Amino acid sequence: MAVINQAAARLRAQLFESDDLIVCPGVQDGLSARVCLQQGFKNLYMTGAGTAISLLGMPDLGLTTADDMVRQASMLSSLDRSVPLIADIDTGFGGPVMVSRTVERYILGGVAGLHLEDQVTTKRCGHLGGKEMVDVATFVSRIRAAREARERLGSDLVIIARTDALQSMGFDEALTRLKAAVEAGADAAFLEGVKDREQMAKFTKAMAPTPCLINLVPGGLTPLVNAKEAKELGYRIVIWPCFAMTHAYLAYQKAAKELMETGAVTAGFTEKQKGEGGNGEQVPGGIRELFELCGLSECVEFDEKMGGQTFSKGV
């Protein structure tokens, strides 16, 4: 029986029935995803680096487990089933059997698309140095295993092949790997660590008509381009994996510094609350606004509609 995934079907249509650029903000937790949904983004991207940082408080050095990634991807997919989530699946976490099992779990969790890479299992962020690659045959076996899981479940899942071979093996070898992956069943291609605009254009032209993805990481290996430039260079998908994480980090730093130095945090409080204490009024960034962002009113309305009494005295 086929697994019906409205978001996966939508992502596939975006990719193959339109020429619009797919812009995906990177989200690392429920709050960042809710903010992006609030702002009207039509797609989301689950960052592997952000998952390692937000879930484990650790760097992206292959420390997240399949369970960590499946749980995070499933949660993010559940927030709005109509919005496609593209999720990092790293190396698939093992041989073909494990890759197939992990892809199946992503599909059942509601993921619309994923990218699967050719690093060794003890991988690291694509914008760090010293990366090691598996051979082409092993990479292709991972893609075949992902395709098998998709076919077995009758899913519309979009499989994106990623290679990290550019820095250590060169452009031609990276291209060979991605073309082999597409032949094995990948729908799109992701060359990690592209070094300049000339190489971007060369890559998308060489892979045509296969849709290509670009990864834009502040402080990373790839020059940052805007959506218009990315489309002109031939890309179909743009991911900004660190954008929410970077801005959250800077905001946390500022607030933590204020609390440490002054003993209080003033942001998000009205003048009345600062002097007299709160009365539950809604203020920018206050607790009630955050709960509303995350579905407070919808939960109360659903409970009442189903005949529940949980919130009959207010909330």
PDB file of C-alpha atoms in Angstrom:
ATOM      1  CA  MET A   1       0.000   0.000   0.000  1.00  0.00           C
ATOM      2  CA  ALA A   2       1.372   3.398  -0.995  1.00  0.00           C
ATOM      3  CA  VAL A   3       2.294   5.947   1.647  1.00  0.00           C
ATOM      4  CA  ILE A   4       0.393   9.127   0.779  1.00  0.00           C
ATOM      5  CA  ASN A   5       2.489  12.193   1.521  1.00  0.00           C
ATOM      6  CA  GLN A   6       0.953  15.439   0.309  1.00  0.00           C
ATOM      7  CA  ALA A   7       4.167  17.360   0.985  1.00  0.00           C
ATOM      8  CA  ALA A   8       6.371  14.944  -0.980  1.00  0.00           C
ATOM      9  CA  ALA A   9       4.014  15.123  -3.948  1.00  0.00           C
ATOM     10  CA  ARG A  10       4.096  18.909  -3.713  1.00  0.00           C
ATOM     11  CA  LEU A  11       7.911  19.012  -3.628  1.00  0.00           C
ATOM     12  CA  ARG A  12       8.112  16.715  -6.648  1.00  0.00           C
ATOM     13  CA  ALA A  13       5.680  18.965  -8.521  1.00  0.00           C
ATOM     14  CA  GLN A  14       7.677  22.068  -7.533  1.00  0.00           C
ATOM     15  CA  LEU A  15      10.795  20.448  -8.915  1.00  0.00           C
ATOM     16  CA  PHE A  16       9.513  18.899 -12.126  1.00  0.00           C
ATOM     17  CA  GLU A  17       6.346  20.788 -13.076  1.00  0.00           C
ATOM     18  CA  SER A  18       7.631  24.311 -12.484  1.00  0.00           C
ATOM     19  CA  ASP A  19      10.814  26.281 -13.032  1.00  0.00           C
ATOM     20  CA  ASP A  20      10.469  28.299  -9.817  1.00  0.00           C
ATOM     21  CA  LEU A  21      13.409  28.377  -7.420  1.00  0.00           C
ATOM     22  CA  ILE A  22      12.784  26.408  -4.219  1.00  0.00           C
ATOM     23  CA  VAL A  23      14.139  28.429  -1.287  1.00  0.00           C
ATOM     24  CA  CYS A  24      14.464  26.483   1.971  1.00  0.00           C
ATOM     25  CA  PRO A  25      15.265  28.167   5.291  1.00  0.00           C
ATOM     26  CA  GLY A  26      17.239  25.907   7.600  1.00  0.00           C
ATOM     27  CA  VAL A  27      15.405  24.994  10.794  1.00  0.00           C
ATOM     28  CA  GLN A  28      16.970  23.249  13.769  1.00  0.00           C
ATOM     29  CA  ASP A  29      14.042  23.000  16.183  1.00  0.00           C
ATOM     30  CA  GLY A  30      10.316  23.547  16.550  1.00  0.00           C
ATOM     31  CA  LEU A  31      10.583  27.274  17.265  1.00  0.00           C
ATOM     32  CA  SER A  32      12.682  28.073  14.186  1.00  0.00           C
ATOM     33  CA  ALA A  33      10.290  26.012  12.042  1.00  0.00           C
ATOM     34  CA  ARG A  34       7.226  27.770  13.475  1.00  0.00           C
ATOM     35  CA  VAL A  35       8.720  31.201  12.756  1.00  0.00           C
ATOM     36  CA  CYS A  36       9.479  30.237   9.135  1.00  0.00           C
ATOM     37  CA  LEU A  37       5.976  28.845   8.667  1.00  0.00           C
ATOM     38  CA  GLN A  38       4.562  32.054  10.164  1.00  0.00           C
ATOM     39  CA  GLN A  39       6.512  34.061   7.589  1.00  0.00           C
ATOM     40  CA  GLY A  40       4.993  32.057   4.749  1.00  0.00           C
ATOM     41  CA  PHE A  41       7.866  29.902   3.509  1.00  0.00           C
ATOM     42  CA  LYS A  42       6.643  27.193   1.144  1.00  0.00           C
ATOM     43  CA  ASN A  43       9.457  24.768   2.034  1.00  0.00           C
ATOM     44  CA  LEU A  44      11.676  23.983   5.014  1.00  0.00           C
ATOM     45  CA  TYR A  45      15.100  22.365   5.377  1.00  0.00           C
ATOM     46  CA  MET A  46      16.203  20.322   8.396  1.00  0.00           C
ATOM     47  CA  THR A  47      19.880  20.987   8.953  1.00  0.00           C
ATOM     48  CA  GLY A  48      22.082  18.145  10.168  1.00  0.00           C
ATOM     49  CA  ALA A  49      24.558  20.579  11.694  1.00  0.00           C
ATOM     50  CA  GLY A  50      21.724  22.416  13.424  1.00  0.00           C
ATOM     51  CA  THR A  51      20.329  19.150  14.753  1.00  0.00           C
ATOM     52  CA  ALA A  52      23.716  18.254  16.248  1.00  0.00           C
ATOM     53  CA  ILE A  53      24.041  21.701  17.814  1.00  0.00           C
ATOM     54  CA  SER A  54      20.468  22.153  19.056  1.00  0.00           C
ATOM     55  CA  LEU A  55      19.751  18.568  20.103  1.00  0.00           C
ATOM     56  CA  LEU A  56      23.154  17.472  21.380  1.00  0.00           C
ATOM     57  CA  GLY A  57      25.059  20.693  21.952  1.00  0.00           C
ATOM     58  CA  MET A  58      27.830  19.121  19.871  1.00  0.00           C
ATOM     59  CA  PRO A  59      29.587  19.910  16.567  1.00  0.00           C
ATOM     60  CA  ASP A  60      28.586  18.204  13.323  1.00  0.00           C
ATOM     61  CA  LEU A  61      31.102  15.352  13.446  1.00  0.00           C
ATOM     62  CA  GLY A  62      28.860  12.365  12.789  1.00  0.00           C
ATOM     63  CA  LEU A  63      27.654  12.274  16.399  1.00  0.00           C
ATOM     64  CA  THR A  64      23.910  12.288  15.734  1.00  0.00           C
ATOM     65  CA  THR A  65      22.300   8.860  15.474  1.00  0.00           C
ATOM     66  CA  ALA A  66      19.616   7.667  13.073  1.00  0.00           C
ATOM     67  CA  ASP A  67      17.125   7.904  15.940  1.00  0.00           C
ATOM     68  CA  ASP A  68      18.121  11.533  16.599  1.00  0.00           C
ATOM     69  CA  MET A  69      17.637  12.503  12.972  1.00  0.00           C
ATOM     70  CA  VAL A  70      14.409  10.550  12.408  1.00  0.00           C
ATOM     71  CA  ARG A  71      12.829  12.009  15.540  1.00  0.00           C
ATOM     72  CA  GLN A  72      13.770  15.562  14.582  1.00  0.00           C
ATOM     73  CA  ALA A  73      12.686  15.181  10.952  1.00  0.00           C
ATOM     74  CA  SER A  74       9.364  13.633  11.951  1.00  0.00           C
ATOM     75  CA  MET A  75       8.632  16.420  14.432  1.00  0.00           C
ATOM     76  CA  LEU A  76       9.428  19.158  11.928  1.00  0.00           C
ATOM     77  CA  SER A  77       7.358  17.460   9.204  1.00  0.00           C
ATOM     78  CA  SER A  78       4.378  17.240  11.547  1.00  0.00           C
ATOM     79  CA  LEU A  79       4.079  20.991  12.151  1.00  0.00           C
ATOM     80  CA  ASP A  80       2.438  21.564   8.769  1.00  0.00           C
ATOM     81  CA  ARG A  81       1.861  18.491   6.614  1.00  0.00           C
ATOM     82  CA  SER A  82       1.297  20.643   3.521  1.00  0.00           C
ATOM     83  CA  VAL A  83       4.755  22.253   3.624  1.00  0.00           C
ATOM     84  CA  PRO A  84       7.548  20.064   2.182  1.00  0.00           C
ATOM     85  CA  LEU A  85      10.520  19.408   4.445  1.00  0.00           C
ATOM     86  CA  ILE A  86      13.867  18.463   2.894  1.00  0.00           C
ATOM     87  CA  ALA A  87      15.983  16.735   5.538  1.00  0.00           C
ATOM     88  CA  ASP A  88      19.632  15.834   5.874  1.00  0.00           C
ATOM     89  CA  ILE A  89      20.068  12.073   6.251  1.00  0.00           C
ATOM     90  CA  ASP A  90      23.893  12.185   6.393  1.00  0.00           C
ATOM     91  CA  THR A  91      25.318   8.884   5.073  1.00  0.00           C
ATOM     92  CA  GLY A  92      22.217   6.838   5.806  1.00  0.00           C
ATOM     93  CA  PHE A  93      23.887   5.466   8.968  1.00  0.00           C
ATOM     94  CA  GLY A  94      25.229   2.178   7.613  1.00  0.00           C
ATOM     95  CA  GLY A  95      25.145  -0.238   4.706  1.00  0.00           C
ATOM     96  CA  PRO A  96      22.291  -0.659   2.213  1.00  0.00           C
ATOM     97  CA  VAL A  97      19.998  -2.416   4.715  1.00  0.00           C
ATOM     98  CA  MET A  98      20.381   0.392   7.239  1.00  0.00           C
ATOM     99  CA  VAL A  99      20.056   3.095   4.571  1.00  0.00           C
ATOM    100  CA  SER A 100      16.825   1.546   3.330  1.00  0.00           C
ATOM    101  CA  ARG A 101      15.471   1.288   6.871  1.00  0.00           C
ATOM    102  CA  THR A 102      16.380   4.879   7.706  1.00  0.00           C
ATOM    103  CA  VAL A 103      14.844   6.204   4.493  1.00  0.00           C
ATOM    104  CA  GLU A 104      11.684   4.235   5.257  1.00  0.00           C
ATOM    105  CA  ARG A 105      11.509   5.880   8.679  1.00  0.00           C
ATOM    106  CA  TYR A 106      11.934   9.320   7.078  1.00  0.00           C
ATOM    107  CA  ILE A 107       9.109   8.566   4.657  1.00  0.00           C
ATOM    108  CA  LEU A 108       6.806   7.344   7.425  1.00  0.00           C
ATOM    109  CA  GLY A 109       7.676  10.464   9.428  1.00  0.00           C
ATOM    110  CA  GLY A 110       6.410  12.692   6.624  1.00  0.00           C
ATOM    111  CA  VAL A 111       9.696  13.913   5.111  1.00  0.00           C
ATOM    112  CA  ALA A 112       9.253  15.178   1.530  1.00  0.00           C
ATOM    113  CA  GLY A 113      12.874  15.040   0.377  1.00  0.00           C
ATOM    114  CA  LEU A 114      16.305  14.110   1.676  1.00  0.00           C
ATOM    115  CA  HIS A 115      19.947  14.344   0.701  1.00  0.00           C
ATOM    116  CA  LEU A 116      22.257  11.360   1.023  1.00  0.00           C
ATOM    117  CA  GLU A 117      26.027  11.768   0.840  1.00  0.00           C
ATOM    118  CA  ASP A 118      29.252   9.941  -0.014  1.00  0.00           C
ATOM    119  CA  GLN A 119      31.329  10.620   3.105  1.00  0.00           C
ATOM    120  CA  VAL A 120      32.439   7.774   5.353  1.00  0.00           C
ATOM    121  CA  THR A 121      30.100   6.986   8.248  1.00  0.00           C
ATOM    122  CA  THR A 122      32.292   8.974  10.648  1.00  0.00           C
ATOM    123  CA  LYS A 123      31.429  12.072   8.639  1.00  0.00           C
ATOM    124  CA  ARG A 124      31.669  15.785   9.374  1.00  0.00           C
ATOM    125  CA  CYS A 125      30.075  19.019   8.238  1.00  0.00           C
ATOM    126  CA  GLY A 126      30.632  19.587   4.532  1.00  0.00           C
ATOM    127  CA  HIS A 127      32.240  22.975   5.240  1.00  0.00           C
ATOM    128  CA  LEU A 128      34.984  21.533   7.454  1.00  0.00           C
ATOM    129  CA  GLY A 129      38.290  20.124   6.223  1.00  0.00           C
ATOM    130  CA  GLY A 130      39.707  16.605   6.178  1.00  0.00           C
ATOM    131  CA  LYS A 131      36.618  14.861   4.804  1.00  0.00           C
ATOM    132  CA  GLU A 132      36.964  11.227   3.688  1.00  0.00           C
ATOM    133  CA  MET A 133      34.890   9.619   0.931  1.00  0.00           C
ATOM    134  CA  VAL A 134      33.627   6.111   0.317  1.00  0.00           C
ATOM    135  CA  ASP A 135      34.191   4.657  -3.140  1.00  0.00           C
ATOM    136  CA  VAL A 136      31.700   5.219  -5.956  1.00  0.00           C
ATOM    137  CA  ALA A 137      30.226   1.729  -5.662  1.00  0.00           C
ATOM    138  CA  THR A 138      29.411   2.269  -1.984  1.00  0.00           C
ATOM    139  CA  PHE A 139      27.853   5.657  -2.692  1.00  0.00           C
ATOM    140  CA  VAL A 140      25.739   4.215  -5.493  1.00  0.00           C
ATOM    141  CA  SER A 141      24.604   1.359  -3.235  1.00  0.00           C
ATOM    142  CA  ARG A 142      23.304   3.954  -0.746  1.00  0.00           C
ATOM    143  CA  ILE A 143      21.302   5.691  -3.472  1.00  0.00           C
ATOM    144  CA  ARG A 144      19.901   2.380  -4.717  1.00  0.00           C
ATOM    145  CA  ALA A 145      18.854   1.470  -1.180  1.00  0.00           C
ATOM    146  CA  ALA A 146      17.067   4.822  -0.809  1.00  0.00           C
ATOM    147  CA  ARG A 147      15.316   4.310  -4.140  1.00  0.00           C
ATOM    148  CA  GLU A 148      14.260   0.796  -3.098  1.00  0.00           C
ATOM    149  CA  ALA A 149      12.662   2.128   0.094  1.00  0.00           C
ATOM    150  CA  ARG A 150      10.828   4.791  -1.885  1.00  0.00           C
ATOM    151  CA  GLU A 151       9.525   2.286  -4.417  1.00  0.00           C
ATOM    152  CA  ARG A 152       8.560  -0.270  -1.788  1.00  0.00           C
ATOM    153  CA  LEU A 153       6.452   2.295   0.056  1.00  0.00           C
ATOM    154  CA  GLY A 154       5.069   3.863  -3.116  1.00  0.00           C
ATOM    155  CA  SER A 155       6.286   7.272  -1.978  1.00  0.00           C
ATOM    156  CA  ASP A 156       6.899  10.522  -3.873  1.00  0.00           C
ATOM    157  CA  LEU A 157      10.030  11.167  -1.782  1.00  0.00           C
ATOM    158  CA  VAL A 158      12.614  13.305  -3.595  1.00  0.00           C
ATOM    159  CA  ILE A 159      16.122  11.809  -3.311  1.00  0.00           C
ATOM    160  CA  ILE A 160      18.997  14.287  -3.596  1.00  0.00           C
ATOM    161  CA  ALA A 161      22.479  12.851  -4.106  1.00  0.00           C
ATOM    162  CA  ARG A 162      25.231  14.825  -2.369  1.00  0.00           C
ATOM    163  CA  THR A 163      28.955  14.518  -2.916  1.00  0.00           C
ATOM    164  CA  ASP A 164      31.682  16.011  -0.732  1.00  0.00           C
ATOM    165  CA  ALA A 165      34.428  14.886  -3.117  1.00  0.00           C
ATOM    166  CA  LEU A 166      35.135  18.310  -4.637  1.00  0.00           C
ATOM    167  CA  GLN A 167      37.748  19.462  -2.118  1.00  0.00           C
ATOM    168  CA  SER A 168      39.825  16.264  -2.051  1.00  0.00           C
ATOM    169  CA  MET A 169      39.176  14.637  -5.435  1.00  0.00           C
ATOM    170  CA  GLY A 170      38.365  17.493  -7.772  1.00  0.00           C
ATOM    171  CA  PHE A 171      35.461  18.613  -9.917  1.00  0.00           C
ATOM    172  CA  ASP A 172      35.544  15.816 -12.494  1.00  0.00           C
ATOM    173  CA  GLU A 173      35.444  13.052  -9.877  1.00  0.00           C
ATOM    174  CA  ALA A 174      32.623  14.808  -8.010  1.00  0.00           C
ATOM    175  CA  LEU A 175      30.661  15.060 -11.259  1.00  0.00           C
ATOM    176  CA  THR A 176      31.241  11.367 -12.020  1.00  0.00           C
ATOM    177  CA  ARG A 177      29.865  10.445  -8.614  1.00  0.00           C
ATOM    178  CA  LEU A 178      26.738  12.549  -8.958  1.00  0.00           C
ATOM    179  CA  LYS A 179      25.992  11.276 -12.464  1.00  0.00           C
ATOM    180  CA  ALA A 180      26.327   7.700 -11.210  1.00  0.00           C
ATOM    181  CA  ALA A 181      23.969   8.522  -8.340  1.00  0.00           C
ATOM    182  CA  VAL A 182      21.372   9.992 -10.705  1.00  0.00           C
ATOM    183  CA  GLU A 183      21.587   6.891 -12.866  1.00  0.00           C
ATOM    184  CA  ALA A 184      20.976   4.837  -9.710  1.00  0.00           C
ATOM    185  CA  GLY A 185      17.784   6.693  -8.856  1.00  0.00           C
ATOM    186  CA  ALA A 186      18.546  10.124  -7.404  1.00  0.00           C
ATOM    187  CA  ASP A 187      16.234  12.949  -8.511  1.00  0.00           C
ATOM    188  CA  ALA A 188      18.570  15.892  -7.891  1.00  0.00           C
ATOM    189  CA  ALA A 189      22.260  16.650  -7.389  1.00  0.00           C
ATOM    190  CA  PHE A 190      24.088  18.483  -4.599  1.00  0.00           C
ATOM    191  CA  LEU A 191      27.757  19.414  -5.015  1.00  0.00           C
ATOM    192  CA  GLU A 192      28.993  20.478  -1.585  1.00  0.00           C
ATOM    193  CA  GLY A 193      31.558  23.229  -1.136  1.00  0.00           C
ATOM    194  CA  VAL A 194      31.327  24.925  -4.548  1.00  0.00           C
ATOM    195  CA  LYS A 195      34.084  27.518  -4.506  1.00  0.00           C
ATOM    196  CA  ASP A 196      32.948  30.303  -6.871  1.00  0.00           C
ATOM    197  CA  ARG A 197      30.213  31.437  -9.264  1.00  0.00           C
ATOM    198  CA  GLU A 198      32.074  30.105 -12.287  1.00  0.00           C
ATOM    199  CA  GLN A 199      32.106  26.625 -10.759  1.00  0.00           C
ATOM    200  CA  MET A 200      28.413  26.935  -9.832  1.00  0.00           C
ATOM    201  CA  ALA A 201      27.445  27.616 -13.448  1.00  0.00           C
ATOM    202  CA  LYS A 202      29.771  24.893 -14.736  1.00  0.00           C
ATOM    203  CA  PHE A 203      28.209  22.364 -12.358  1.00  0.00           C
ATOM    204  CA  THR A 204      24.561  23.054 -13.179  1.00  0.00           C
ATOM    205  CA  LYS A 205      25.316  23.025 -16.910  1.00  0.00           C
ATOM    206  CA  ALA A 206      27.191  19.712 -16.650  1.00  0.00           C
ATOM    207  CA  MET A 207      24.356  18.081 -14.664  1.00  0.00           C
ATOM    208  CA  ALA A 208      21.481  19.362 -16.842  1.00  0.00           C
ATOM    209  CA  PRO A 209      18.647  18.432 -16.997  1.00  0.00           C
ATOM    210  CA  THR A 210      19.055  17.099 -13.438  1.00  0.00           C
ATOM    211  CA  PRO A 211      17.905  19.714 -10.885  1.00  0.00           C
ATOM    212  CA  CYS A 212      20.741  20.992  -8.701  1.00  0.00           C
ATOM    213  CA  LEU A 213      20.872  22.216  -5.082  1.00  0.00           C
ATOM    214  CA  ILE A 214      23.194  24.815  -3.592  1.00  0.00           C
ATOM    215  CA  ASN A 215      24.085  25.012   0.101  1.00  0.00           C
ATOM    216  CA  LEU A 216      24.719  28.528   1.445  1.00  0.00           C
ATOM    217  CA  VAL A 217      26.558  28.598   4.767  1.00  0.00           C
ATOM    218  CA  PRO A 218      27.850  31.873   6.274  1.00  0.00           C
ATOM    219  CA  GLY A 219      31.555  31.404   6.984  1.00  0.00           C
ATOM    220  CA  GLY A 220      31.611  28.276   4.822  1.00  0.00           C
ATOM    221  CA  LEU A 221      33.334  27.319   1.570  1.00  0.00           C
ATOM    222  CA  THR A 222      30.736  28.637  -0.870  1.00  0.00           C
ATOM    223  CA  PRO A 223      30.124  32.308  -1.789  1.00  0.00           C
ATOM    224  CA  LEU A 224      26.694  33.484  -0.666  1.00  0.00           C
ATOM    225  CA  VAL A 225      24.371  34.326  -3.546  1.00  0.00           C
ATOM    226  CA  ASN A 226      20.816  35.623  -3.445  1.00  0.00           C
ATOM    227  CA  ALA A 227      17.823  33.822  -4.914  1.00  0.00           C
ATOM    228  CA  LYS A 228      17.945  35.712  -8.217  1.00  0.00           C
ATOM    229  CA  GLU A 229      21.640  34.887  -8.705  1.00  0.00           C
ATOM    230  CA  ALA A 230      21.120  31.237  -7.776  1.00  0.00           C
ATOM    231  CA  LYS A 231      18.413  30.851 -10.387  1.00  0.00           C
ATOM    232  CA  GLU A 232      20.500  32.613 -13.028  1.00  0.00           C
ATOM    233  CA  LEU A 233      23.366  30.216 -12.247  1.00  0.00           C
ATOM    234  CA  GLY A 234      21.064  27.287 -12.987  1.00  0.00           C
ATOM    235  CA  TYR A 235      20.076  26.081  -9.517  1.00  0.00           C
ATOM    236  CA  ARG A 236      16.598  24.823  -8.620  1.00  0.00           C
ATOM    237  CA  ILE A 237      16.944  24.434  -4.839  1.00  0.00           C
ATOM    238  CA  VAL A 238      18.654  26.765  -2.367  1.00  0.00           C
ATOM    239  CA  ILE A 239      19.136  25.838   1.281  1.00  0.00           C
ATOM    240  CA  TRP A 240      20.230  28.233   4.026  1.00  0.00           C
ATOM    241  CA  PRO A 241      20.939  25.670   6.782  1.00  0.00           C
ATOM    242  CA  CYS A 242      22.430  28.006   9.382  1.00  0.00           C
ATOM    243  CA  PHE A 243      20.368  31.157   8.993  1.00  0.00           C
ATOM    244  CA  ALA A 244      18.029  30.579  11.980  1.00  0.00           C
ATOM    245  CA  MET A 245      20.767  29.035  14.090  1.00  0.00           C
ATOM    246  CA  THR A 246      23.144  31.942  13.470  1.00  0.00           C
ATOM    247  CA  HIS A 247      20.570  34.594  14.361  1.00  0.00           C
ATOM    248  CA  ALA A 248      19.384  32.651  17.413  1.00  0.00           C
ATOM    249  CA  TYR A 249      22.991  32.311  18.602  1.00  0.00           C
ATOM    250  CA  LEU A 250      23.625  36.049  18.272  1.00  0.00           C
ATOM    251  CA  ALA A 251      20.367  36.879  20.080  1.00  0.00           C
ATOM    252  CA  TYR A 252      21.117  34.368  22.863  1.00  0.00           C
ATOM    253  CA  GLN A 253      24.572  35.890  23.289  1.00  0.00           C
ATOM    254  CA  LYS A 254      23.159  39.399  23.612  1.00  0.00           C
ATOM    255  CA  ALA A 255      20.478  38.398  26.126  1.00  0.00           C
ATOM    256  CA  ALA A 256      22.836  36.209  28.159  1.00  0.00           C
ATOM    257  CA  LYS A 257      25.371  39.044  28.336  1.00  0.00           C
ATOM    258  CA  GLU A 258      22.675  41.427  29.579  1.00  0.00           C
ATOM    259  CA  LEU A 259      21.453  38.986  32.243  1.00  0.00           C
ATOM    260  CA  MET A 260      25.000  38.200  33.376  1.00  0.00           C
ATOM    261  CA  GLU A 261      26.048  41.855  33.607  1.00  0.00           C
ATOM    262  CA  THR A 262      22.856  43.482  34.927  1.00  0.00           C
ATOM    263  CA  GLY A 263      20.976  40.672  36.640  1.00  0.00           C
ATOM    264  CA  ALA A 264      17.890  41.160  34.456  1.00  0.00           C
ATOM    265  CA  VAL A 265      16.675  40.918  30.873  1.00  0.00           C
ATOM    266  CA  THR A 266      14.545  43.828  29.644  1.00  0.00           C
ATOM    267  CA  ALA A 267      13.619  42.636  26.159  1.00  0.00           C
ATOM    268  CA  GLY A 268      10.026  41.442  25.821  1.00  0.00           C
ATOM    269  CA  PHE A 269       8.666  43.363  28.841  1.00  0.00           C
ATOM    270  CA  THR A 270       6.399  46.402  28.916  1.00  0.00           C
ATOM    271  CA  GLU A 271       7.281  49.320  31.160  1.00  0.00           C
ATOM    272  CA  LYS A 272       4.426  48.327  33.486  1.00  0.00           C
ATOM    273  CA  GLN A 273       5.747  44.766  33.824  1.00  0.00           C
ATOM    274  CA  LYS A 274       9.225  46.012  34.552  1.00  0.00           C
ATOM    275  CA  GLY A 275       7.941  48.054  37.462  1.00  0.00           C
ATOM    276  CA  GLU A 276       4.858  46.257  38.759  1.00  0.00           C
ATOM    277  CA  GLY A 277       4.897  42.710  37.485  1.00  0.00           C
ATOM    278  CA  GLY A 278       2.883  41.122  34.709  1.00  0.00           C
ATOM    279  CA  ASN A 279      -0.811  40.497  34.358  1.00  0.00           C
ATOM    280  CA  GLY A 280      -0.649  37.976  31.535  1.00  0.00           C
ATOM    281  CA  GLU A 281      -0.893  40.614  28.816  1.00  0.00           C
ATOM    282  CA  GLN A 282       0.561  39.816  25.425  1.00  0.00           C
ATOM    283  CA  VAL A 283       3.882  41.490  24.702  1.00  0.00           C
ATOM    284  CA  PRO A 284       6.275  41.078  21.760  1.00  0.00           C
ATOM    285  CA  GLY A 285       8.247  37.892  22.345  1.00  0.00           C
ATOM    286  CA  GLY A 286       6.366  37.165  25.564  1.00  0.00           C
ATOM    287  CA  ILE A 287       5.370  33.681  26.643  1.00  0.00           C
ATOM    288  CA  ARG A 288       1.794  33.938  25.392  1.00  0.00           C
ATOM    289  CA  GLU A 289       2.897  35.114  21.957  1.00  0.00           C
ATOM    290  CA  LEU A 290       5.291  32.164  21.752  1.00  0.00           C
ATOM    291  CA  PHE A 291       2.520  29.752  22.723  1.00  0.00           C
ATOM    292  CA  GLU A 292       0.235  31.301  20.095  1.00  0.00           C
ATOM    293  CA  LEU A 293       2.965  30.870  17.492  1.00  0.00           C
ATOM    294  CA  CYS A 294       3.101  27.199  18.396  1.00  0.00           C
ATOM    295  CA  GLY A 295      -0.651  26.604  18.157  1.00  0.00           C
ATOM    296  CA  LEU A 296      -2.210  27.532  21.514  1.00  0.00           C
ATOM    297  CA  SER A 297      -5.516  28.790  20.083  1.00  0.00           C
ATOM    298  CA  GLU A 298      -5.722  25.875  17.661  1.00  0.00           C
ATOM    299  CA  CYS A 299      -5.296  23.387  20.526  1.00  0.00           C
ATOM    300  CA  VAL A 300      -8.019  25.078  22.598  1.00  0.00           C
ATOM    301  CA  GLU A 301     -10.360  25.209  19.607  1.00  0.00           C
ATOM    302  CA  PHE A 302      -9.764  21.540  18.772  1.00  0.00           C
ATOM    303  CA  ASP A 303     -10.395  20.445  22.354  1.00  0.00           C
ATOM    304  CA  GLU A 304     -13.700  22.346  22.419  1.00  0.00           C
ATOM    305  CA  LYS A 305     -14.761  21.054  18.988  1.00  0.00           C
ATOM    306  CA  MET A 306     -14.169  17.470  20.084  1.00  0.00           C
ATOM    307  CA  GLY A 307     -16.283  18.000  23.204  1.00  0.00           C
ATOM    308  CA  GLY A 308     -13.371  18.285  25.611  1.00  0.00           C
ATOM    309  CA  GLN A 309     -13.456  20.357  28.809  1.00  0.00           C
ATOM    310  CA  THR A 310      -9.720  20.787  29.305  1.00  0.00           C
ATOM    311  CA  PHE A 311      -9.740  24.540  28.656  1.00  0.00           C
ATOM    312  CA  SER A 312     -13.350  25.369  29.572  1.00  0.00           C
ATOM    313  CA  LYS A 313     -12.182  27.728  32.339  1.00  0.00           C
ATOM    314  CA  GLY A 314      -9.799  29.544  30.042  1.00  0.00           C
ATOM    315  CA  VAL A 315      -6.122  29.257  29.335  1.00  0.00           C
TER     316      VAL A 315
END
